[in-house]
Short mmCIF file of C-alpha atoms and ligand atoms in Angstrom, two decimals:
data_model
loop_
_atom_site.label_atom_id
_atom_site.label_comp_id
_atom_site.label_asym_id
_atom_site.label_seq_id
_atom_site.Cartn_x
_atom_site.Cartn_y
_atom_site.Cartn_z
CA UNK A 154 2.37 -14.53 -14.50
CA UNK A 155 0.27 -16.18 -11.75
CA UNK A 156 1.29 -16.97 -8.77
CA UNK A 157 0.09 -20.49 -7.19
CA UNK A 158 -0.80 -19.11 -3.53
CA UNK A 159 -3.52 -22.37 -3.04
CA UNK A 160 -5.22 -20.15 -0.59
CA UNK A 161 -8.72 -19.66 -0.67
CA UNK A 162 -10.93 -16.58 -0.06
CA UNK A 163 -14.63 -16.81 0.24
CA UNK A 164 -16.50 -13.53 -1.00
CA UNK A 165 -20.11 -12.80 0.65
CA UNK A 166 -21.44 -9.92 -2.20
CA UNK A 167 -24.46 -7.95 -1.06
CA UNK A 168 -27.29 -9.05 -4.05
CA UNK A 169 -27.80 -5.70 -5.81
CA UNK A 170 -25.96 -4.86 -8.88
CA UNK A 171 -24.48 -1.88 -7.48
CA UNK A 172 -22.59 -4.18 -4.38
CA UNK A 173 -22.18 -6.87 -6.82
CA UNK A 174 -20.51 -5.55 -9.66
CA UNK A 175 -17.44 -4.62 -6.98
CA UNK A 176 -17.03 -7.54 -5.15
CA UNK A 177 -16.76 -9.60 -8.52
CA UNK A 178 -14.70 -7.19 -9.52
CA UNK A 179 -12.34 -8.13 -6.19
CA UNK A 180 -12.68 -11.71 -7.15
CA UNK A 181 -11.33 -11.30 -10.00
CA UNK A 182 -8.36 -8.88 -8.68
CA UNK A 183 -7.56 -11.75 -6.04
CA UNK A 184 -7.67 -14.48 -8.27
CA UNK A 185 -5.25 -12.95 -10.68
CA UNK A 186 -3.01 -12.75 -7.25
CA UNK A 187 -2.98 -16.03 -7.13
CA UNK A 188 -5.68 -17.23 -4.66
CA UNK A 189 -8.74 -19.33 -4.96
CA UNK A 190 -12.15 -17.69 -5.22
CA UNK A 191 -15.19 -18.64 -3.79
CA UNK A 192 -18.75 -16.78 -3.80
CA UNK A 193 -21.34 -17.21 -1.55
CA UNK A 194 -24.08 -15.59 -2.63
CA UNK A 195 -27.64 -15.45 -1.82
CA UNK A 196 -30.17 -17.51 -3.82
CA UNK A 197 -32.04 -14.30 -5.32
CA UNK A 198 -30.26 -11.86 -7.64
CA UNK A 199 -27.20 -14.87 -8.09
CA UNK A 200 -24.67 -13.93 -10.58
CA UNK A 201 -24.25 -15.80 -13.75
CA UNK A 202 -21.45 -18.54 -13.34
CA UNK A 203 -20.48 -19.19 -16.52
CA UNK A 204 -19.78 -15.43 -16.81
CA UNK A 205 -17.30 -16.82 -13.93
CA UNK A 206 -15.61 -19.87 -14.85
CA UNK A 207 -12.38 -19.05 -12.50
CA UNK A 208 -14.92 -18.58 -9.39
CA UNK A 209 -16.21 -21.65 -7.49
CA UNK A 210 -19.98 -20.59 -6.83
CA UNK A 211 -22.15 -21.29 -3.60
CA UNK A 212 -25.62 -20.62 -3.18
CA UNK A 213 -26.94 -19.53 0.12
CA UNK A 214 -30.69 -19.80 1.04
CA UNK A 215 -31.92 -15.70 1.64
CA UNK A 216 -35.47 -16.70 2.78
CA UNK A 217 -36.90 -14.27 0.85
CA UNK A 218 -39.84 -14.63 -2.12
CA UNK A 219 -38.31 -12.03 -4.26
CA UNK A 220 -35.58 -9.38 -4.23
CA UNK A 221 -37.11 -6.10 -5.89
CA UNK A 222 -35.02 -4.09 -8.10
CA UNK A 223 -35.77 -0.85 -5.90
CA UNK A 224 -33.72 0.89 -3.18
CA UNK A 225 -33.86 -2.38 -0.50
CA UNK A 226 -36.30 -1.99 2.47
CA UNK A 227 -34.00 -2.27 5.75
CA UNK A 228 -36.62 -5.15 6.63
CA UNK A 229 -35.61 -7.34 3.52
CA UNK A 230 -31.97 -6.32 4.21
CA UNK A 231 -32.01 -7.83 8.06
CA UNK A 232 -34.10 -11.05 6.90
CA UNK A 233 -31.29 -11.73 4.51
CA UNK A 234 -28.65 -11.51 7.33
CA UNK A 235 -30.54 -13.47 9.28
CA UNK A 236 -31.86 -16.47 6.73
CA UNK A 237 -28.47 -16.43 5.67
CA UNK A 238 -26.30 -17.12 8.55
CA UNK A 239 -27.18 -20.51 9.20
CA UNK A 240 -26.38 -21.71 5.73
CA UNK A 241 -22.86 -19.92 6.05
CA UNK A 242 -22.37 -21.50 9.31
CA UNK A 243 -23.01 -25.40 8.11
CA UNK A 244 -20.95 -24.14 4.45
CA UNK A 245 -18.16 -22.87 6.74
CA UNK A 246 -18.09 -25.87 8.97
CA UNK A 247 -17.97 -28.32 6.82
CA UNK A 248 -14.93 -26.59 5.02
CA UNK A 249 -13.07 -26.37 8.10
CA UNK A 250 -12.68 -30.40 8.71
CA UNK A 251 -11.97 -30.67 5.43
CA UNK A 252 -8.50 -31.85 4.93
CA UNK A 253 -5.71 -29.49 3.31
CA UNK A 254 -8.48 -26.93 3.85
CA UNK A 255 -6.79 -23.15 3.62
CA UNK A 256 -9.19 -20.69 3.94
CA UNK A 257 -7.34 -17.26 4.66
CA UNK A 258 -10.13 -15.07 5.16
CA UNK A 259 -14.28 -14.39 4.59
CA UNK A 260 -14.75 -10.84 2.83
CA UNK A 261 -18.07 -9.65 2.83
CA UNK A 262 -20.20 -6.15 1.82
CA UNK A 263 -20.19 -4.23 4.75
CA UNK A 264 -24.15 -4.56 4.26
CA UNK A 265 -24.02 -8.19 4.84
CA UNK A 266 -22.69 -8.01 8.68
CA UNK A 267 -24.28 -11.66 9.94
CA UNK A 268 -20.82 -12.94 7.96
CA UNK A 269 -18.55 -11.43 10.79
CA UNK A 270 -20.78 -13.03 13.96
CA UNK A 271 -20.63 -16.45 12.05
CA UNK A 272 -17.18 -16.37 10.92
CA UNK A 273 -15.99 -15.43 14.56
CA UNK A 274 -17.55 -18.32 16.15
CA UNK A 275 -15.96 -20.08 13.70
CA UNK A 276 -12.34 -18.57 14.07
CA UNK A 277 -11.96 -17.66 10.42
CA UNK A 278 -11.14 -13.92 10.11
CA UNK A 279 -12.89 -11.50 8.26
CA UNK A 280 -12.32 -8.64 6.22
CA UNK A 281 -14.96 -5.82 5.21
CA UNK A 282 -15.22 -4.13 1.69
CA UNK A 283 -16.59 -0.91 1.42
CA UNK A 284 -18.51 -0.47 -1.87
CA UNK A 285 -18.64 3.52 -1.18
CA UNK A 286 -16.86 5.84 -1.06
CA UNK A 287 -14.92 6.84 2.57
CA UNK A 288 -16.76 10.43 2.68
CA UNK A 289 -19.92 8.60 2.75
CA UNK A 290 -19.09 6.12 5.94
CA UNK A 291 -17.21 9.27 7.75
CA UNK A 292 -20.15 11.28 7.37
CA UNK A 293 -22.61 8.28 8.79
CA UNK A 294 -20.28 8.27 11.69
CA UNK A 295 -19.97 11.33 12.30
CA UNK A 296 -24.10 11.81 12.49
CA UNK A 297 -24.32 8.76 14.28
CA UNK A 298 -22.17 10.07 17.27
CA UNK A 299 -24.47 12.56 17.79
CA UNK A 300 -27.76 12.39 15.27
CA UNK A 301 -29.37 14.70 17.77
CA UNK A 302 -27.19 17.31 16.44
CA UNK A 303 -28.88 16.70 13.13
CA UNK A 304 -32.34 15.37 13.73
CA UNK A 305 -34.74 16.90 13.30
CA UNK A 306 -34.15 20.06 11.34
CA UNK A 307 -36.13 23.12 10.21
CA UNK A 308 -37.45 23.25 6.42
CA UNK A 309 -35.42 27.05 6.46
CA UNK A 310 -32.38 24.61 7.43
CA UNK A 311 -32.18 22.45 4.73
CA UNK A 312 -29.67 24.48 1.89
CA UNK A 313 -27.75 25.70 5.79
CA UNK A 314 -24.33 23.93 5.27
CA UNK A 315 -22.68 21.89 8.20
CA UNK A 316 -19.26 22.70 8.65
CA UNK A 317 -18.05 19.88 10.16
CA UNK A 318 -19.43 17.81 7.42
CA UNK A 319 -18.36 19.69 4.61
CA UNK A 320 -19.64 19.90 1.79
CA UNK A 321 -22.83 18.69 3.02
CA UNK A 322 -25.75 20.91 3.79
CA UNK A 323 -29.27 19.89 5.80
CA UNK A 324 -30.46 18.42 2.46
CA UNK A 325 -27.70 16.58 2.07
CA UNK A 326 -27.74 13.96 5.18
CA UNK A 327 -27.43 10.67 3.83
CA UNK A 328 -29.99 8.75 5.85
CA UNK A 329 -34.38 8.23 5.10
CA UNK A 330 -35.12 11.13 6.44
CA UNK A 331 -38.51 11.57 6.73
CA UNK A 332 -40.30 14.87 7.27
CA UNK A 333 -37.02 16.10 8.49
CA UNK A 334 -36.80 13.45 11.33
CA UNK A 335 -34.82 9.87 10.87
CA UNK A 336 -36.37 6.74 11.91
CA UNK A 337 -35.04 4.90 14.88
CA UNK A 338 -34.84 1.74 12.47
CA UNK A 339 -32.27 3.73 10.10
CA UNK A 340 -30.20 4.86 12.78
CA UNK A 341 -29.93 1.33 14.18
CA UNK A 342 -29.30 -0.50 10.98
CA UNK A 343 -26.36 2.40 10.00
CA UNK A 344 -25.19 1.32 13.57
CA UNK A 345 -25.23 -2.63 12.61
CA UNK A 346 -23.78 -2.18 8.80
CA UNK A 347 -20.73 0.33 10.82
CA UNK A 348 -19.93 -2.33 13.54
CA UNK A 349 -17.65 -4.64 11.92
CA UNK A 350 -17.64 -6.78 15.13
CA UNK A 351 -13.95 -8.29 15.25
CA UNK A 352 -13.06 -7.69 11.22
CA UNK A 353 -9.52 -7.74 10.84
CA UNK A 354 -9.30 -4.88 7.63
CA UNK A 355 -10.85 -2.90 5.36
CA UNK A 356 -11.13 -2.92 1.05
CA UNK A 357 -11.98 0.14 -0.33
CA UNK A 358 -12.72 0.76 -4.18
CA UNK A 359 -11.58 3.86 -3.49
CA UNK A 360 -7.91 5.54 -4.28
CA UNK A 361 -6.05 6.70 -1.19
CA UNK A 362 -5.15 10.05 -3.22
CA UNK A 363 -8.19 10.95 -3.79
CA UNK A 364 -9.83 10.35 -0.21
CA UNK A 365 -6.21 10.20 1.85
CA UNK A 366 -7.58 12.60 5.09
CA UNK A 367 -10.62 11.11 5.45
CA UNK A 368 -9.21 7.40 4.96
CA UNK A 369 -6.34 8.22 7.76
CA UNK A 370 -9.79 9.31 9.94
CA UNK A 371 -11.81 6.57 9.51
CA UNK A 372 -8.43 4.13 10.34
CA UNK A 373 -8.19 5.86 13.47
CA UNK A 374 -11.83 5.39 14.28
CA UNK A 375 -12.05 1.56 13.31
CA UNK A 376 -8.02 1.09 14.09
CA UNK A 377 -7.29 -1.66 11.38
CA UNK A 378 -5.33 -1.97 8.28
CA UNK A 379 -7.24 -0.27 5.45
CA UNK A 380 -6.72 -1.40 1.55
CA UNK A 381 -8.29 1.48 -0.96
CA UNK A 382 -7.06 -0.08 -4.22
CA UNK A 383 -9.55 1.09 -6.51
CA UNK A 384 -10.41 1.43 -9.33
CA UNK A 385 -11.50 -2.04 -9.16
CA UNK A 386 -12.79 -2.05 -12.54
CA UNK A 387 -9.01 -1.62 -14.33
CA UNK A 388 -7.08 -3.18 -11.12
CA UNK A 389 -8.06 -6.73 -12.15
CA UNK A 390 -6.57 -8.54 -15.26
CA UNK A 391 -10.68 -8.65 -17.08
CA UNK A 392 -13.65 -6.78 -16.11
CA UNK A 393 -16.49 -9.00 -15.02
CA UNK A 394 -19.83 -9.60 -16.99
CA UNK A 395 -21.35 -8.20 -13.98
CA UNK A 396 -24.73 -7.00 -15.23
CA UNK A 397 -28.05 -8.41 -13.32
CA UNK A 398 -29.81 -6.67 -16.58
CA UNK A 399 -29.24 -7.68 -19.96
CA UNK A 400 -27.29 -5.32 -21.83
CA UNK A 401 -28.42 -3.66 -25.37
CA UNK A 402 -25.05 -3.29 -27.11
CA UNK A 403 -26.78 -1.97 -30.30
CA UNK A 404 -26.25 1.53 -28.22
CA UNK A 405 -22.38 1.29 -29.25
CA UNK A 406 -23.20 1.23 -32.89
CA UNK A 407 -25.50 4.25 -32.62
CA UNK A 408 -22.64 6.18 -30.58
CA UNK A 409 -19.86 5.50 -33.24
CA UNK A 410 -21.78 7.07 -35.87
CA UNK A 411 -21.71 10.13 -33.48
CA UNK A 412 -19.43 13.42 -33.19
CA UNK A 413 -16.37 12.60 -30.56
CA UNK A 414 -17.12 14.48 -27.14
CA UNK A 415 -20.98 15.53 -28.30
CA UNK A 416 -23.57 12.65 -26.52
CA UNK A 417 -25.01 13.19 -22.74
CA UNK A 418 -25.15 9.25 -21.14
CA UNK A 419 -28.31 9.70 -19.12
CA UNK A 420 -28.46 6.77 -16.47
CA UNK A 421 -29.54 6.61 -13.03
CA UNK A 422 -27.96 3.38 -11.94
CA UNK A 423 -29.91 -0.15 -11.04
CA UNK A 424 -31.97 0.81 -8.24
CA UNK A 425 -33.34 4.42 -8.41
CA UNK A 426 -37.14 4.93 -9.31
CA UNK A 427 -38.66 8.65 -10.83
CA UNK A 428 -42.13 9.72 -10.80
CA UNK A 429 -44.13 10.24 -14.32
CA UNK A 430 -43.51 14.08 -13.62
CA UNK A 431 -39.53 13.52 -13.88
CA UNK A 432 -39.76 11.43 -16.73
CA UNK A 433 -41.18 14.23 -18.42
CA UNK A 434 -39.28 16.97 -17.27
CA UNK A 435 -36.03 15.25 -18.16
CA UNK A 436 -37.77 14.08 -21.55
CA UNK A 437 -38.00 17.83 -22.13
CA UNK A 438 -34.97 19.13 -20.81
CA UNK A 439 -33.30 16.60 -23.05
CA UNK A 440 -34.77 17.52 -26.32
CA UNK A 441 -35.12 20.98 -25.91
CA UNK A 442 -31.00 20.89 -25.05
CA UNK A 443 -30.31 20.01 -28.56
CA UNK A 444 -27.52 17.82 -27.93
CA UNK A 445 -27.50 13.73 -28.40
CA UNK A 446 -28.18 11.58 -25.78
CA UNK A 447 -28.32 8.00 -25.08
CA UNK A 448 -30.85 7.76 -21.96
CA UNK A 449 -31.15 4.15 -19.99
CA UNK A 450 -34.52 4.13 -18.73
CA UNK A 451 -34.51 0.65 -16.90
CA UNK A 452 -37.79 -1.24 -16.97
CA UNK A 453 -40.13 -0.78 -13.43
CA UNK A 454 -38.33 2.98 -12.61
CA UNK A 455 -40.89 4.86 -13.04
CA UNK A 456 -43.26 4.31 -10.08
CA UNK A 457 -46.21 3.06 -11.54
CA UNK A 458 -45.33 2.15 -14.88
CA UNK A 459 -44.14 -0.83 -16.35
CA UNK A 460 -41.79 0.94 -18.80
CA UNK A 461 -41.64 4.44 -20.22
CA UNK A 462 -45.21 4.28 -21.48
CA UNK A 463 -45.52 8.44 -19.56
CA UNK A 464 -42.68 9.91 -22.22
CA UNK A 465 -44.48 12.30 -23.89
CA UNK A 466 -46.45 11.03 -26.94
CA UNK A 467 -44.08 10.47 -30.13
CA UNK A 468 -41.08 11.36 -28.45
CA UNK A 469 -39.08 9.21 -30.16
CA UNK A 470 -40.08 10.38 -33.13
CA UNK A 471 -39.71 14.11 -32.52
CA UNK A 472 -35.60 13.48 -30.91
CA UNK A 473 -35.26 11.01 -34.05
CA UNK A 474 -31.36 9.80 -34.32
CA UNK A 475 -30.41 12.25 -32.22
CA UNK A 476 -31.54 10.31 -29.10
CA UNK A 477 -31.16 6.77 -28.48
CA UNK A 478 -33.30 5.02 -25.78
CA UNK A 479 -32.26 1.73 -24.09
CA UNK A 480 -33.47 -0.42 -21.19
CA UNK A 481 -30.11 -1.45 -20.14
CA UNK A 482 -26.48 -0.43 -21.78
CA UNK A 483 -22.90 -1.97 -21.49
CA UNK A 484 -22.07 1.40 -19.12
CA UNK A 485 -18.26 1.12 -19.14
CA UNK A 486 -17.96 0.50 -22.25
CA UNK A 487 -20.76 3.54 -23.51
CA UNK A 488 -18.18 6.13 -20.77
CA UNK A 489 -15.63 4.81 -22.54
CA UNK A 490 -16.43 5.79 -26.19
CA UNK A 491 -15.02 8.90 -27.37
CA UNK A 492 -18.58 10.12 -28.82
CA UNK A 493 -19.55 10.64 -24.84
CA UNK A 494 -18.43 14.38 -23.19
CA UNK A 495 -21.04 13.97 -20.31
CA UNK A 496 -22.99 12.03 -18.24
CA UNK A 497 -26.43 12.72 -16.26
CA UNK A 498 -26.16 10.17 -13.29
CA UNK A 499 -27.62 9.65 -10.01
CA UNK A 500 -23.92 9.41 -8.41
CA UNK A 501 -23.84 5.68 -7.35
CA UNK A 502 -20.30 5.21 -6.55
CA UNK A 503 -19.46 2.60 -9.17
CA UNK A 504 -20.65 5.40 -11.89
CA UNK A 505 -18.91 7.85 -10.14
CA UNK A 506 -15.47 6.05 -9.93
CA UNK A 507 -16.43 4.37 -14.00
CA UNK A 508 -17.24 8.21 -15.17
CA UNK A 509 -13.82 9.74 -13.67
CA UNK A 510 -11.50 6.86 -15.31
CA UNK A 511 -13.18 7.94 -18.97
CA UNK A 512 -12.75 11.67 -18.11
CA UNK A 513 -16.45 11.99 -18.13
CA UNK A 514 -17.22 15.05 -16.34
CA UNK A 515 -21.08 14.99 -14.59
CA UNK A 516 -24.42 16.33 -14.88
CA UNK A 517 -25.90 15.15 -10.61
CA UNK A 518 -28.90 14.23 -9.59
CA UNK A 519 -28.40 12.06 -6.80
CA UNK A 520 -31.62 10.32 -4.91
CA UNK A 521 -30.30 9.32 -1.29
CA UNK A 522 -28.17 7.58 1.09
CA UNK A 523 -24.30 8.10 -0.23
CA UNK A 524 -25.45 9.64 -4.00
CA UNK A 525 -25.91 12.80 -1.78
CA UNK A 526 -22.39 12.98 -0.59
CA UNK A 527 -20.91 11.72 -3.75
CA UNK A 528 -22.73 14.38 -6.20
CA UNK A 529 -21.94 17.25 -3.11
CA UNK A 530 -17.92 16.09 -3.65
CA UNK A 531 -18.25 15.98 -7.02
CA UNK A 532 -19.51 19.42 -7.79
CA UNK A 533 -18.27 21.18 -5.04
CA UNK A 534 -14.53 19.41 -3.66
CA UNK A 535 -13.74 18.12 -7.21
CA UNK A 536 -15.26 20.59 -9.13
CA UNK A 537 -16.09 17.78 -12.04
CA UNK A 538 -19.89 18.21 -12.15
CA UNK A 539 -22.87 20.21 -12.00
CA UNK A 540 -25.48 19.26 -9.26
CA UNK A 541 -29.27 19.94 -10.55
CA UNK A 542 -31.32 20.87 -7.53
CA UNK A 543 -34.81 21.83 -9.41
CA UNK A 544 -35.84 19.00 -11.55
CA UNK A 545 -37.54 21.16 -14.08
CA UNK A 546 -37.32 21.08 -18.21
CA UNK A 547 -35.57 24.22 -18.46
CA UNK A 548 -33.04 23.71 -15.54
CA UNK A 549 -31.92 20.75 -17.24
CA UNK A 550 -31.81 22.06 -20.88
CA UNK A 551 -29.48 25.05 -19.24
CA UNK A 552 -27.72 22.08 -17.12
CA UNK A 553 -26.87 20.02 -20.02
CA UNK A 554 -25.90 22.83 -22.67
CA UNK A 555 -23.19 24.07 -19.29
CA UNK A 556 -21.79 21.04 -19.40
CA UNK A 557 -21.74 20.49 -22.82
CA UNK A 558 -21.10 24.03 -24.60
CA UNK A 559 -19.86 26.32 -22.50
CA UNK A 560 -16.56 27.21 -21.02
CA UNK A 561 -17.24 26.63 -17.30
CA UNK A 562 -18.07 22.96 -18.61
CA UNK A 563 -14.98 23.10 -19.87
CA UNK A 564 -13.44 23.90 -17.30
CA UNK A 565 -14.84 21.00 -15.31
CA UNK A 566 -13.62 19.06 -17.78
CA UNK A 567 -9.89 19.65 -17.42
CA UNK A 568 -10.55 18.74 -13.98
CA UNK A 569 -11.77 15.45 -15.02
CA UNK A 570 -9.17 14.88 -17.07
CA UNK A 571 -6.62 15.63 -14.54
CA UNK A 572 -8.57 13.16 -11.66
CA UNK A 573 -8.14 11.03 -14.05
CA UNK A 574 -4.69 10.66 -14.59
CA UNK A 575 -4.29 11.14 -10.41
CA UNK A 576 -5.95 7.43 -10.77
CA UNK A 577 -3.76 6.47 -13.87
CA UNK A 578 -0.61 6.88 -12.00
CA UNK A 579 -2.20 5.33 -8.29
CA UNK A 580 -2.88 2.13 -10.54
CA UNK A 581 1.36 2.28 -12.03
CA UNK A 582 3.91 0.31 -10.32
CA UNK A 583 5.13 2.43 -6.66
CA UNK A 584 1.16 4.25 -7.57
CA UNK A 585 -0.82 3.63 -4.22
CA UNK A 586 -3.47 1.38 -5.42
CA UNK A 587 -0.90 -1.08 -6.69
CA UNK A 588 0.99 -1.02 -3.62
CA UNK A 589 -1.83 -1.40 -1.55
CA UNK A 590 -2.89 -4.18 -3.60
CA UNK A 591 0.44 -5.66 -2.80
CA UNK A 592 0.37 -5.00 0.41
CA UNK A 593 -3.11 -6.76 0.81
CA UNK A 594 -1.92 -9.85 -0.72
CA UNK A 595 0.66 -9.83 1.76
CA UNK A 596 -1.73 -9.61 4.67
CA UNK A 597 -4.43 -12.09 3.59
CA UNK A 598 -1.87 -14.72 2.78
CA UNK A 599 -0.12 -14.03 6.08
CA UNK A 600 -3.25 -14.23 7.77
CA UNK A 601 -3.46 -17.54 10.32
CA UNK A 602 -5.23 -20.32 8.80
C1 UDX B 2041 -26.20 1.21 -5.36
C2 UDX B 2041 -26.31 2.60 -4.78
O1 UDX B 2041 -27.40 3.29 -5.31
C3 UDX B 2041 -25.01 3.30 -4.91
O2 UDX B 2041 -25.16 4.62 -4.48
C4 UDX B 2041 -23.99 2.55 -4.11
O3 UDX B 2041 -22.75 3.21 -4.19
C5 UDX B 2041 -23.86 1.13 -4.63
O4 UDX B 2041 -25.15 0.52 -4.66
P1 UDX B 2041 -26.60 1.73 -8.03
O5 UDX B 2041 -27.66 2.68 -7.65
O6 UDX B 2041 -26.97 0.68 -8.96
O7 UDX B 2041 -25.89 1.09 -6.76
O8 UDX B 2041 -25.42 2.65 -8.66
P2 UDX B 2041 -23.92 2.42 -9.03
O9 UDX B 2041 -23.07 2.30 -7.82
O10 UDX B 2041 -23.57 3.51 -9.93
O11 UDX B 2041 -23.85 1.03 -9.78
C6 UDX B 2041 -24.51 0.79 -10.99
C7 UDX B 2041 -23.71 -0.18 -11.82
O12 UDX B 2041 -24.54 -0.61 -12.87
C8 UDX B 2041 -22.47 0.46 -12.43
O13 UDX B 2041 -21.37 -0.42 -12.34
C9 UDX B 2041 -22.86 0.66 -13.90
O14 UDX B 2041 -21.79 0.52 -14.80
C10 UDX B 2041 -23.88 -0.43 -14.12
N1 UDX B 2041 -24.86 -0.03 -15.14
C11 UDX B 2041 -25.76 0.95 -14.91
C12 UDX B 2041 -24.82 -0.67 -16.37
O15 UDX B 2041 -23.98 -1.54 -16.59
N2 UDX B 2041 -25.74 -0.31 -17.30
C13 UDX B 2041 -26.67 0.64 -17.11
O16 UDX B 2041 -27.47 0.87 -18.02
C14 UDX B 2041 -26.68 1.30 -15.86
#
């Protein structure tokens, strides 16, 4: 039953589907808890209200001509935080002389940090959600302590692991490196989106079990109250229509005429681009594997090409039923069908955290930032995936029938299937992720209004 808690929060999502998705997923999770929901969200990339009826909706001026469906430059990121703040601070004011007004708290993506310097002036406290996972932000603070220690490095360096970062090697820092040196401007804006000014918590779509060390870490380093109660996807009472893209559901009819366990979900999440040569490569290592797939090649992600006009000519054709195509497909729902036993993914953390709750063990290829630490946990801590290094037809044909046919895969599979029930019993009553959840309805509503 709901509870009537008349409190309001006000959600500031960062506008890519990957940051999205989560914090509409925590909308829903706190409105089930009783309290009211409000999203301010930027102008461009503005989620679908009617998908939303429970939320109230406000839309915040982001300055910007266009939002491009690519990993965001660090330019267009600061010009949102900047063109946004004064809309939040008028929004915000207004709300506060309104009477009967009881707005507990702002929560905001840890990307969008103008939220905490308004909401400060303005006495409301704030909360941060993490969208990744708490390996990824202890290993940005850890480099950024010292990022001479790291930068630059030697091209013999980069398979050298770092101890104090393990698993991570050279290869794997999760920053733009560029010819083995980071920018100044990516060091300072990992500095701005870690400062999280006078924030009075921490949500994680993480599970404490899973990440517990490095969670009791990171609370020492930032000294607040921290609330992992992920998976946010089965914490709240519906999963939201989240998707920026439109989804092709025909890809669920195609998968239940399939044999349980046998299809490969190929998908490299909303932002990542791959060159003509990759296309190929995978196109190959794909068909040559024998085994079904259902491949999401999103339009405008391979670098310059409108679609997938570089697969190899009558592709289709030649893979026949036994591969499915699709610009865009219902993800949770295609990890959730017993016809899939794998999935190729660039190790965003939503796909990470979706893939483990079907017991979908993983094929990684990550790109950069926090896909690097994910797909090094995943194949080497939790011993769930395979990481492909060499993006070359045959390496992937070998990858894929590993996975799919052999006993180490299955192998990795038990261990799947074992993380996932870890996050089945975190989500039962006295698991951590419902107690946490408990306990963070207990702080936000205690918070001073
Ligand atoms: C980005 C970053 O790349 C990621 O590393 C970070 O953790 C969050 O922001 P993205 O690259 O899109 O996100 O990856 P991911 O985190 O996996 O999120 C993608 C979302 O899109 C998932 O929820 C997935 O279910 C959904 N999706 C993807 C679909 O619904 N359909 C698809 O065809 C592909």
């Amino acid at each position: 039953m709901e509870v009537e808690r008349k409190q309001s929060v006000i959600l500031v999502p960062c506008p890519y589907q990957g940051h999205l998705t989560p914090m509409l997923q925590l909308g829903n999770i706190l409105h089930s808890q009783g309290f009211s929901v409000i999203v301010a969200h930027t102008r461009h990339n503005a989620p679908n209200y009617t998908n939303h009826p429970q939320f109230v909706f406000h839309s915040m001026d982001d300055g910007l001509q266009r939002i491009d469906m690519s990993f965001p430059s660090v330019e267009t990121l600061y010009s949102m935080n900047e063109n946004c703040k004064v809309h939040l601070r008028n929004y915000l004011a207004a709300m506060m002389e309104e009477e009967g007004n009881e707005l507990a708290c702002i929560i905001y993506d840890s990307v969008m940090f103008f939220v905490d310097d308004v909401a400060t002036q303005l006495r409301v406290p704030t909360v941060v959600l993490y969208t990744f996972s708490a390996a990824f932000l202890h290993s940005i603070i850890m480099i950024l302590q010292q990022p001479e220690k790291y930068f630059p490095f030697e091209d013999s360096q980069l398979m050298d692991p770092l101890p104090e970062l393990h698993p991570l090697r050279y290869k794997d820092l999760p920053f733009y490196v560029v010819n083995n040196k980071i920018p100044e401007w990516d060091l300072e804006f990992h500095r701005a989106t870690c400062d999280i000014g006078s924030s009075v918590a921490a949500i994680w779509n993480t599970m404490q079990d899973l990440e517990d060390s490095t969670l009791l870490r990171l609370q020492e380093h930032y000294k607040m109250p921290f609330f992992p109660i992920g998976p946010f996807h089965k914490m709240g009472p519906l999963d939201s229509l989240s998707s920026i893209f439109e989804e092709d559901n025909s890809c669920l009819e195609w998968l239940d005429k399939q044999a349980p366990n046998s299809v490969l979900y190929v998908s490299l999440g909303s932002l990542a681009m791959i060159n003509d040569k990759e296309l190929i490569e995978t196109a190959w290592g794909l068909a040559n594997s024998e085994q079904p797939f259902l491949w999401v090649i999103r339009p405008g992600s391979i670098s310059g090409f409108q679609y997938a006009e570089a697969l190899p000519d009558g592709y289709e054709e030649m893979v026949g039923e036994r591969g499915r195509i699709v610009k865009w497909a219902p993800q949770k729902q295609v990890l959730a069908h017993p016809a899939v036993g794998g999935f190729y993914t660039h190790c965003g953390w939503n796909s990470t955290v979706e893939s483990i709750c079907e017991q979908v063990p993983m094929i990684c290829r990550p790109f950069i930032a926090d896909q690097l630490v994910n797909a090094r946990y995943l194949s080497q801590i939790y011993k769930v995936g395979f990481e492909i290094e060499v993006i070359e037809r045959t390496v992937i044909e070998k990858t894929i029938r590993k996975l799919m046919l052999s006993e180490e895969g299955e192998n990795v599979k038990k261990r799947v299937v074992d993380m996932k029930q870890n996050i089945v019993a975190a989500m039962e009553i006295d698991g951590t992720s419902h107690k946490n959840l408990k306990d963070l309805v207990d702080f936000i509503s205690a918070l001073p209004s």
